[in-house]
Amino acid sequence: MVLSMVGLFSFNAMAHGVDESTRLFLQNNTGVQFFPFMYIGAKHMVTGYDHLLFLAGVIFFLYKSKDILLYVSMFTLGHSLTLLFGVLGDVQVNAYIIDAIIGLSVVYKGFDNLGGFERILGFSPNAKMAVLIFGLFHGFGLATKLQEFQLAKEGLWENLIAFNIGVELGQFAALTFILLIISFWRKHHSFAQFSTASNTLLMSAGFMLIGFQLTGYFTS
């Protein structure tokens, strides 16, 4: 599962980049365009491997629907707040640094799933707070991408709401697919090996993301 996501990383590579038609639309848009922005938000999340890698790690060992809903809701709250705050408040944050922190969130979750904090520190950080805090950074990551296009003020609030709804729909679709794969493996004796390999790859992908973004930061 994680390996297939790392395949996305292999380099559809500016996963937060957009295709030319979307770029032109965002640059030239005026007024309320609810459904186009909702579609762009959904597409962005489905192709946003960094967000999906983090969420895959978050839900990896969650077995109850209410726990999955709680953790995903914490993430959603975090990224929704900073997405809206970042764009509407025109809060300027370096995109490379934010995306490096998002890569760090992937490393954190893989390391936590492997029991690394328990072995080194004797305890694990509060998982709910970690998901909320990293969700804030993921939201700033989304905001920095939209800010690149200097969206028109007219209809901006409505378009951002539509974009955020699209992000949630894309997130739901991707998580459904991920959960199906994880649930399938939980029924097999190989799940222990699968979970170790997957979370090791999760950490590796996170380090790759960090390195990629920091290289961009220092060379830009």
PDB file of C-alpha atoms in Angstrom:
ATOM      1  CA  MET A   1       0.000   0.000   0.000  1.00  0.00           C
ATOM      2  CA  VAL A   2       2.595   2.526   1.065  1.00  0.00           C
ATOM      3  CA  LEU A   3       4.830   1.303  -1.735  1.00  0.00           C
ATOM      4  CA  SER A   4       2.167   2.210  -4.264  1.00  0.00           C
ATOM      5  CA  MET A   5       1.968   5.688  -2.759  1.00  0.00           C
ATOM      6  CA  VAL A   6       5.698   6.068  -2.919  1.00  0.00           C
ATOM      7  CA  GLY A   7       5.240   5.211  -6.584  1.00  0.00           C
ATOM      8  CA  LEU A   8       3.095   8.319  -6.840  1.00  0.00           C
ATOM      9  CA  PHE A   9       5.972  10.188  -5.292  1.00  0.00           C
ATOM     10  CA  SER A  10       8.231   8.947  -7.988  1.00  0.00           C
ATOM     11  CA  PHE A  11       7.639  11.840  -9.449  1.00  0.00           C
ATOM     12  CA  ASN A  12       4.409  12.973 -10.475  1.00  0.00           C
ATOM     13  CA  ALA A  13       6.817  14.844  -8.479  1.00  0.00           C
ATOM     14  CA  MET A  14       5.498  18.138  -7.741  1.00  0.00           C
ATOM     15  CA  ALA A  15       2.495  16.502  -6.230  1.00  0.00           C
ATOM     16  CA  HIS A  16       1.264  19.852  -5.188  1.00  0.00           C
ATOM     17  CA  GLY A  17       1.746  21.135  -8.709  1.00  0.00           C
ATOM     18  CA  VAL A  18      -1.227  21.552 -11.004  1.00  0.00           C
ATOM     19  CA  ASP A  19      -1.815  20.727 -14.634  1.00  0.00           C
ATOM     20  CA  GLU A  20      -1.847  23.531 -17.185  1.00  0.00           C
ATOM     21  CA  SER A  21      -5.628  23.742 -17.548  1.00  0.00           C
ATOM     22  CA  THR A  22      -6.083  24.042 -13.780  1.00  0.00           C
ATOM     23  CA  ARG A  23      -3.315  26.623 -13.579  1.00  0.00           C
ATOM     24  CA  LEU A  24      -4.962  28.756 -16.258  1.00  0.00           C
ATOM     25  CA  PHE A  25      -8.349  28.461 -14.585  1.00  0.00           C
ATOM     26  CA  LEU A  26      -7.017  29.557 -11.197  1.00  0.00           C
ATOM     27  CA  GLN A  27      -5.050  32.433 -12.655  1.00  0.00           C
ATOM     28  CA  ASN A  28      -7.984  33.799 -14.661  1.00  0.00           C
ATOM     29  CA  ASN A  29     -10.938  32.933 -12.432  1.00  0.00           C
ATOM     30  CA  THR A  30     -13.293  35.647 -11.224  1.00  0.00           C
ATOM     31  CA  GLY A  31     -16.417  35.330  -9.130  1.00  0.00           C
ATOM     32  CA  VAL A  32     -17.918  32.274  -7.443  1.00  0.00           C
ATOM     33  CA  GLN A  33     -17.027  28.986  -9.169  1.00  0.00           C
ATOM     34  CA  PHE A  34     -18.209  26.511  -6.559  1.00  0.00           C
ATOM     35  CA  PHE A  35     -18.105  23.186  -8.397  1.00  0.00           C
ATOM     36  CA  PRO A  36     -14.848  23.796 -10.311  1.00  0.00           C
ATOM     37  CA  PHE A  37     -13.107  24.682  -7.043  1.00  0.00           C
ATOM     38  CA  MET A  38     -14.624  21.633  -5.355  1.00  0.00           C
ATOM     39  CA  TYR A  39     -13.308  19.441  -8.178  1.00  0.00           C
ATOM     40  CA  ILE A  40      -9.839  21.015  -7.951  1.00  0.00           C
ATOM     41  CA  GLY A  41      -9.801  20.426  -4.177  1.00  0.00           C
ATOM     42  CA  ALA A  42     -10.722  16.754  -4.586  1.00  0.00           C
ATOM     43  CA  LYS A  43      -8.128  16.225  -7.329  1.00  0.00           C
ATOM     44  CA  HIS A  44      -5.483  17.976  -5.263  1.00  0.00           C
ATOM     45  CA  MET A  45      -6.033  15.677  -2.302  1.00  0.00           C
ATOM     46  CA  VAL A  46      -6.152  12.486  -4.356  1.00  0.00           C
ATOM     47  CA  THR A  47      -2.810  13.384  -5.968  1.00  0.00           C
ATOM     48  CA  GLY A  48      -1.355  14.926  -2.795  1.00  0.00           C
ATOM     49  CA  TYR A  49       0.871  12.028  -1.764  1.00  0.00           C
ATOM     50  CA  ASP A  50       2.270  13.804   1.315  1.00  0.00           C
ATOM     51  CA  HIS A  51      -1.178  14.277   2.840  1.00  0.00           C
ATOM     52  CA  LEU A  52      -2.167  10.712   1.969  1.00  0.00           C
ATOM     53  CA  LEU A  53       1.024   9.184   3.354  1.00  0.00           C
ATOM     54  CA  PHE A  54       0.441  10.944   6.670  1.00  0.00           C
ATOM     55  CA  LEU A  55      -3.211   9.877   6.820  1.00  0.00           C
ATOM     56  CA  ALA A  56      -2.281   6.305   5.900  1.00  0.00           C
ATOM     57  CA  GLY A  57       0.038   6.263   8.902  1.00  0.00           C
ATOM     58  CA  VAL A  58      -2.612   7.790  11.147  1.00  0.00           C
ATOM     59  CA  ILE A  59      -5.242   5.166  10.396  1.00  0.00           C
ATOM     60  CA  PHE A  60      -2.871   2.211  10.039  1.00  0.00           C
ATOM     61  CA  PHE A  61      -3.533   0.748  13.485  1.00  0.00           C
ATOM     62  CA  LEU A  62      -7.016   2.160  14.047  1.00  0.00           C
ATOM     63  CA  TYR A  63      -9.583  -0.627  14.126  1.00  0.00           C
ATOM     64  CA  LYS A  64     -12.758   1.150  15.242  1.00  0.00           C
ATOM     65  CA  SER A  65     -14.780   3.400  12.952  1.00  0.00           C
ATOM     66  CA  LYS A  66     -15.262   5.968  15.714  1.00  0.00           C
ATOM     67  CA  ASP A  67     -11.493   6.210  16.237  1.00  0.00           C
ATOM     68  CA  ILE A  68     -10.880   6.662  12.507  1.00  0.00           C
ATOM     69  CA  LEU A  69     -13.571   9.354  12.407  1.00  0.00           C
ATOM     70  CA  LEU A  70     -12.087  11.127  15.431  1.00  0.00           C
ATOM     71  CA  TYR A  71      -8.524  11.229  14.110  1.00  0.00           C
ATOM     72  CA  VAL A  72      -9.536  12.198  10.587  1.00  0.00           C
ATOM     73  CA  SER A  73     -11.767  14.920  12.056  1.00  0.00           C
ATOM     74  CA  MET A  74      -8.822  16.292  14.070  1.00  0.00           C
ATOM     75  CA  PHE A  75      -6.746  16.398  10.899  1.00  0.00           C
ATOM     76  CA  THR A  76      -9.607  18.005   8.968  1.00  0.00           C
ATOM     77  CA  LEU A  77     -10.115  20.662  11.646  1.00  0.00           C
ATOM     78  CA  GLY A  78      -6.419  21.514  11.598  1.00  0.00           C
ATOM     79  CA  HIS A  79      -5.954  21.819   7.861  1.00  0.00           C
ATOM     80  CA  SER A  80      -9.291  23.591   7.320  1.00  0.00           C
ATOM     81  CA  LEU A  81      -8.410  26.315   9.829  1.00  0.00           C
ATOM     82  CA  THR A  82      -5.016  27.120   8.364  1.00  0.00           C
ATOM     83  CA  LEU A  83      -6.169  26.774   4.762  1.00  0.00           C
ATOM     84  CA  LEU A  84      -8.801  29.459   5.326  1.00  0.00           C
ATOM     85  CA  PHE A  85      -6.635  31.564   7.647  1.00  0.00           C
ATOM     86  CA  GLY A  86      -3.642  31.401   5.332  1.00  0.00           C
ATOM     87  CA  VAL A  87      -5.442  32.432   2.151  1.00  0.00           C
ATOM     88  CA  LEU A  88      -7.998  34.890   3.570  1.00  0.00           C
ATOM     89  CA  GLY A  89      -5.445  36.483   5.895  1.00  0.00           C
ATOM     90  CA  ASP A  90      -2.752  36.417   3.205  1.00  0.00           C
ATOM     91  CA  VAL A  91      -0.353  34.790   5.661  1.00  0.00           C
ATOM     92  CA  GLN A  92       2.910  34.257   3.796  1.00  0.00           C
ATOM     93  CA  VAL A  93       4.813  31.104   4.739  1.00  0.00           C
ATOM     94  CA  ASN A  94       7.740  29.619   2.846  1.00  0.00           C
ATOM     95  CA  ALA A  95       6.295  26.718   0.846  1.00  0.00           C
ATOM     96  CA  TYR A  96       9.509  24.659   0.978  1.00  0.00           C
ATOM     97  CA  ILE A  97       9.708  24.847   4.779  1.00  0.00           C
ATOM     98  CA  ILE A  98       6.032  23.999   5.212  1.00  0.00           C
ATOM     99  CA  ASP A  99       6.310  21.035   2.860  1.00  0.00           C
ATOM    100  CA  ALA A 100       9.446  19.855   4.682  1.00  0.00           C
ATOM    101  CA  ILE A 101       7.461  19.909   7.946  1.00  0.00           C
ATOM    102  CA  ILE A 102       4.725  17.934   6.203  1.00  0.00           C
ATOM    103  CA  GLY A 103       7.411  15.404   5.253  1.00  0.00           C
ATOM    104  CA  LEU A 104       8.442  15.364   8.923  1.00  0.00           C
ATOM    105  CA  SER A 105       4.853  14.509   9.857  1.00  0.00           C
ATOM    106  CA  VAL A 106       5.105  11.419   7.647  1.00  0.00           C
ATOM    107  CA  VAL A 107       8.377  10.394   9.318  1.00  0.00           C
ATOM    108  CA  TYR A 108       6.837  10.973  12.753  1.00  0.00           C
ATOM    109  CA  LYS A 109       3.828   8.762  12.043  1.00  0.00           C
ATOM    110  CA  GLY A 110       5.835   5.909  10.571  1.00  0.00           C
ATOM    111  CA  PHE A 111       8.292   6.054  13.506  1.00  0.00           C
ATOM    112  CA  ASP A 112       5.439   6.127  16.005  1.00  0.00           C
ATOM    113  CA  ASN A 113       3.714   3.162  14.329  1.00  0.00           C
ATOM    114  CA  LEU A 114       6.964   1.198  14.573  1.00  0.00           C
ATOM    115  CA  GLY A 115       7.064   1.850  18.329  1.00  0.00           C
ATOM    116  CA  GLY A 116      10.137   4.047  18.070  1.00  0.00           C
ATOM    117  CA  PHE A 117       9.063   6.599  20.670  1.00  0.00           C
ATOM    118  CA  GLU A 118       8.153   3.880  23.153  1.00  0.00           C
ATOM    119  CA  ARG A 119      11.569   2.271  22.806  1.00  0.00           C
ATOM    120  CA  ILE A 120      13.571   5.504  22.989  1.00  0.00           C
ATOM    121  CA  LEU A 121      11.499   7.711  25.299  1.00  0.00           C
ATOM    122  CA  GLY A 122       9.358   5.188  27.117  1.00  0.00           C
ATOM    123  CA  PHE A 123       6.172   6.874  25.886  1.00  0.00           C
ATOM    124  CA  SER A 124       4.521   8.061  22.696  1.00  0.00           C
ATOM    125  CA  PRO A 125       3.504  11.682  22.076  1.00  0.00           C
ATOM    126  CA  ASN A 126      -0.207  12.406  22.375  1.00  0.00           C
ATOM    127  CA  ALA A 127      -1.454  11.079  19.051  1.00  0.00           C
ATOM    128  CA  LYS A 128      -4.569  13.257  18.847  1.00  0.00           C
ATOM    129  CA  MET A 129      -2.654  16.474  19.496  1.00  0.00           C
ATOM    130  CA  ALA A 130       0.041  15.452  17.022  1.00  0.00           C
ATOM    131  CA  VAL A 131      -2.552  14.862  14.303  1.00  0.00           C
ATOM    132  CA  LEU A 132      -4.192  18.228  15.014  1.00  0.00           C
ATOM    133  CA  ILE A 133      -0.885  20.127  15.053  1.00  0.00           C
ATOM    134  CA  PHE A 134       0.424  18.489  11.903  1.00  0.00           C
ATOM    135  CA  GLY A 135      -2.996  19.096  10.343  1.00  0.00           C
ATOM    136  CA  LEU A 136      -2.377  22.820  10.836  1.00  0.00           C
ATOM    137  CA  PHE A 137       0.853  22.553   8.863  1.00  0.00           C
ATOM    138  CA  HIS A 138      -0.835  20.507   6.135  1.00  0.00           C
ATOM    139  CA  GLY A 139      -3.430  23.285   5.834  1.00  0.00           C
ATOM    140  CA  PHE A 140      -0.709  25.890   5.393  1.00  0.00           C
ATOM    141  CA  GLY A 141       0.731  23.633   2.707  1.00  0.00           C
ATOM    142  CA  LEU A 142      -2.586  23.762   0.862  1.00  0.00           C
ATOM    143  CA  ALA A 143      -2.777  27.530   1.396  1.00  0.00           C
ATOM    144  CA  THR A 144       0.671  28.206  -0.071  1.00  0.00           C
ATOM    145  CA  LYS A 145      -0.326  26.471  -3.288  1.00  0.00           C
ATOM    146  CA  LEU A 146      -3.464  28.566  -3.721  1.00  0.00           C
ATOM    147  CA  GLN A 147      -1.618  31.768  -2.852  1.00  0.00           C
ATOM    148  CA  GLU A 148       0.672  31.233  -5.840  1.00  0.00           C
ATOM    149  CA  PHE A 149      -2.254  32.098  -8.121  1.00  0.00           C
ATOM    150  CA  GLN A 150      -3.286  35.354  -6.438  1.00  0.00           C
ATOM    151  CA  LEU A 151      -6.955  34.408  -6.519  1.00  0.00           C
ATOM    152  CA  ALA A 152      -9.508  37.124  -7.187  1.00  0.00           C
ATOM    153  CA  LYS A 153     -11.102  38.604  -4.064  1.00  0.00           C
ATOM    154  CA  GLU A 154     -14.575  38.385  -5.570  1.00  0.00           C
ATOM    155  CA  GLY A 155     -16.117  35.090  -4.463  1.00  0.00           C
ATOM    156  CA  LEU A 156     -12.916  34.074  -2.651  1.00  0.00           C
ATOM    157  CA  TRP A 157     -14.630  32.905   0.528  1.00  0.00           C
ATOM    158  CA  GLU A 158     -17.143  30.748  -1.328  1.00  0.00           C
ATOM    159  CA  ASN A 159     -14.470  29.305  -3.601  1.00  0.00           C
ATOM    160  CA  LEU A 160     -12.279  28.404  -0.619  1.00  0.00           C
ATOM    161  CA  ILE A 161     -15.181  26.639   1.065  1.00  0.00           C
ATOM    162  CA  ALA A 162     -15.801  24.714  -2.155  1.00  0.00           C
ATOM    163  CA  PHE A 163     -12.097  23.832  -2.430  1.00  0.00           C
ATOM    164  CA  ASN A 164     -12.081  22.596   1.166  1.00  0.00           C
ATOM    165  CA  ILE A 165     -15.198  20.473   0.598  1.00  0.00           C
ATOM    166  CA  GLY A 166     -13.468  18.977  -2.421  1.00  0.00           C
ATOM    167  CA  VAL A 167     -10.385  18.232  -0.329  1.00  0.00           C
ATOM    168  CA  GLU A 168     -12.569  16.344   2.154  1.00  0.00           C
ATOM    169  CA  LEU A 169     -14.283  14.374  -0.611  1.00  0.00           C
ATOM    170  CA  GLY A 170     -10.944  13.449  -2.139  1.00  0.00           C
ATOM    171  CA  GLN A 171      -9.629  12.535   1.295  1.00  0.00           C
ATOM    172  CA  PHE A 172     -12.645  10.293   1.937  1.00  0.00           C
ATOM    173  CA  ALA A 173     -12.226   8.498  -1.395  1.00  0.00           C
ATOM    174  CA  ALA A 174      -8.499   7.933  -0.877  1.00  0.00           C
ATOM    175  CA  LEU A 175      -8.903   6.776   2.719  1.00  0.00           C
ATOM    176  CA  THR A 176     -11.608   4.312   1.699  1.00  0.00           C
ATOM    177  CA  PHE A 177      -9.178   2.728  -0.749  1.00  0.00           C
ATOM    178  CA  ILE A 178      -6.355   2.668   1.821  1.00  0.00           C
ATOM    179  CA  LEU A 179      -8.590   1.150   4.505  1.00  0.00           C
ATOM    180  CA  LEU A 180      -9.704  -1.608   2.140  1.00  0.00           C
ATOM    181  CA  ILE A 181      -6.088  -2.622   1.565  1.00  0.00           C
ATOM    182  CA  ILE A 182      -5.166  -2.474   5.259  1.00  0.00           C
ATOM    183  CA  SER A 183      -8.333  -4.373   6.261  1.00  0.00           C
ATOM    184  CA  PHE A 184      -7.547  -7.062   3.703  1.00  0.00           C
ATOM    185  CA  TRP A 185      -4.053  -7.557   5.135  1.00  0.00           C
ATOM    186  CA  ARG A 186      -5.256  -7.613   8.728  1.00  0.00           C
ATOM    187  CA  LYS A 187      -6.930 -10.926   7.951  1.00  0.00           C
ATOM    188  CA  HIS A 188      -3.632 -12.554   7.004  1.00  0.00           C
ATOM    189  CA  HIS A 189      -0.759 -13.816   9.108  1.00  0.00           C
ATOM    190  CA  SER A 190       1.628 -11.632   7.134  1.00  0.00           C
ATOM    191  CA  PHE A 191       0.149  -8.438   8.602  1.00  0.00           C
ATOM    192  CA  ALA A 192       2.982  -8.034  11.108  1.00  0.00           C
ATOM    193  CA  GLN A 193       5.590  -8.114   8.341  1.00  0.00           C
ATOM    194  CA  PHE A 194       3.371  -5.965   6.128  1.00  0.00           C
ATOM    195  CA  SER A 195       2.949  -3.330   8.836  1.00  0.00           C
ATOM    196  CA  THR A 196       6.676  -3.180   9.577  1.00  0.00           C
ATOM    197  CA  ALA A 197       7.617  -2.905   5.912  1.00  0.00           C
ATOM    198  CA  SER A 198       4.882  -0.363   5.194  1.00  0.00           C
ATOM    199  CA  ASN A 199       5.781   1.945   8.061  1.00  0.00           C
ATOM    200  CA  THR A 200       9.481   1.674   7.266  1.00  0.00           C
ATOM    201  CA  LEU A 201       8.666   2.754   3.713  1.00  0.00           C
ATOM    202  CA  LEU A 202       6.470   5.482   5.169  1.00  0.00           C
ATOM    203  CA  MET A 203       9.441   6.883   7.066  1.00  0.00           C
ATOM    204  CA  SER A 204      11.659   6.578   3.992  1.00  0.00           C
ATOM    205  CA  ALA A 205       9.139   8.500   1.889  1.00  0.00           C
ATOM    206  CA  GLY A 206       8.962  11.174   4.601  1.00  0.00           C
ATOM    207  CA  PHE A 207      12.737  11.591   4.595  1.00  0.00           C
ATOM    208  CA  MET A 208      12.687  11.821   0.800  1.00  0.00           C
ATOM    209  CA  LEU A 209      10.066  14.563   1.010  1.00  0.00           C
ATOM    210  CA  ILE A 210      12.120  16.472   3.580  1.00  0.00           C
ATOM    211  CA  GLY A 211      15.267  16.198   1.485  1.00  0.00           C
ATOM    212  CA  PHE A 212      13.474  17.215  -1.691  1.00  0.00           C
ATOM    213  CA  GLN A 213      11.925  20.307  -0.080  1.00  0.00           C
ATOM    214  CA  LEU A 214      15.060  21.401   1.769  1.00  0.00           C
ATOM    215  CA  THR A 215      17.048  21.075  -1.441  1.00  0.00           C
ATOM    216  CA  GLY A 216      14.526  23.373  -3.088  1.00  0.00           C
ATOM    217  CA  TYR A 217      14.742  25.821  -0.192  1.00  0.00           C
ATOM    218  CA  PHE A 218      18.533  26.087  -0.231  1.00  0.00           C
ATOM    219  CA  THR A 219      18.829  26.257  -4.003  1.00  0.00           C
ATOM    220  CA  SER A 220      15.947  28.617  -4.746  1.00  0.00           C
TER     221      SER A 220
END
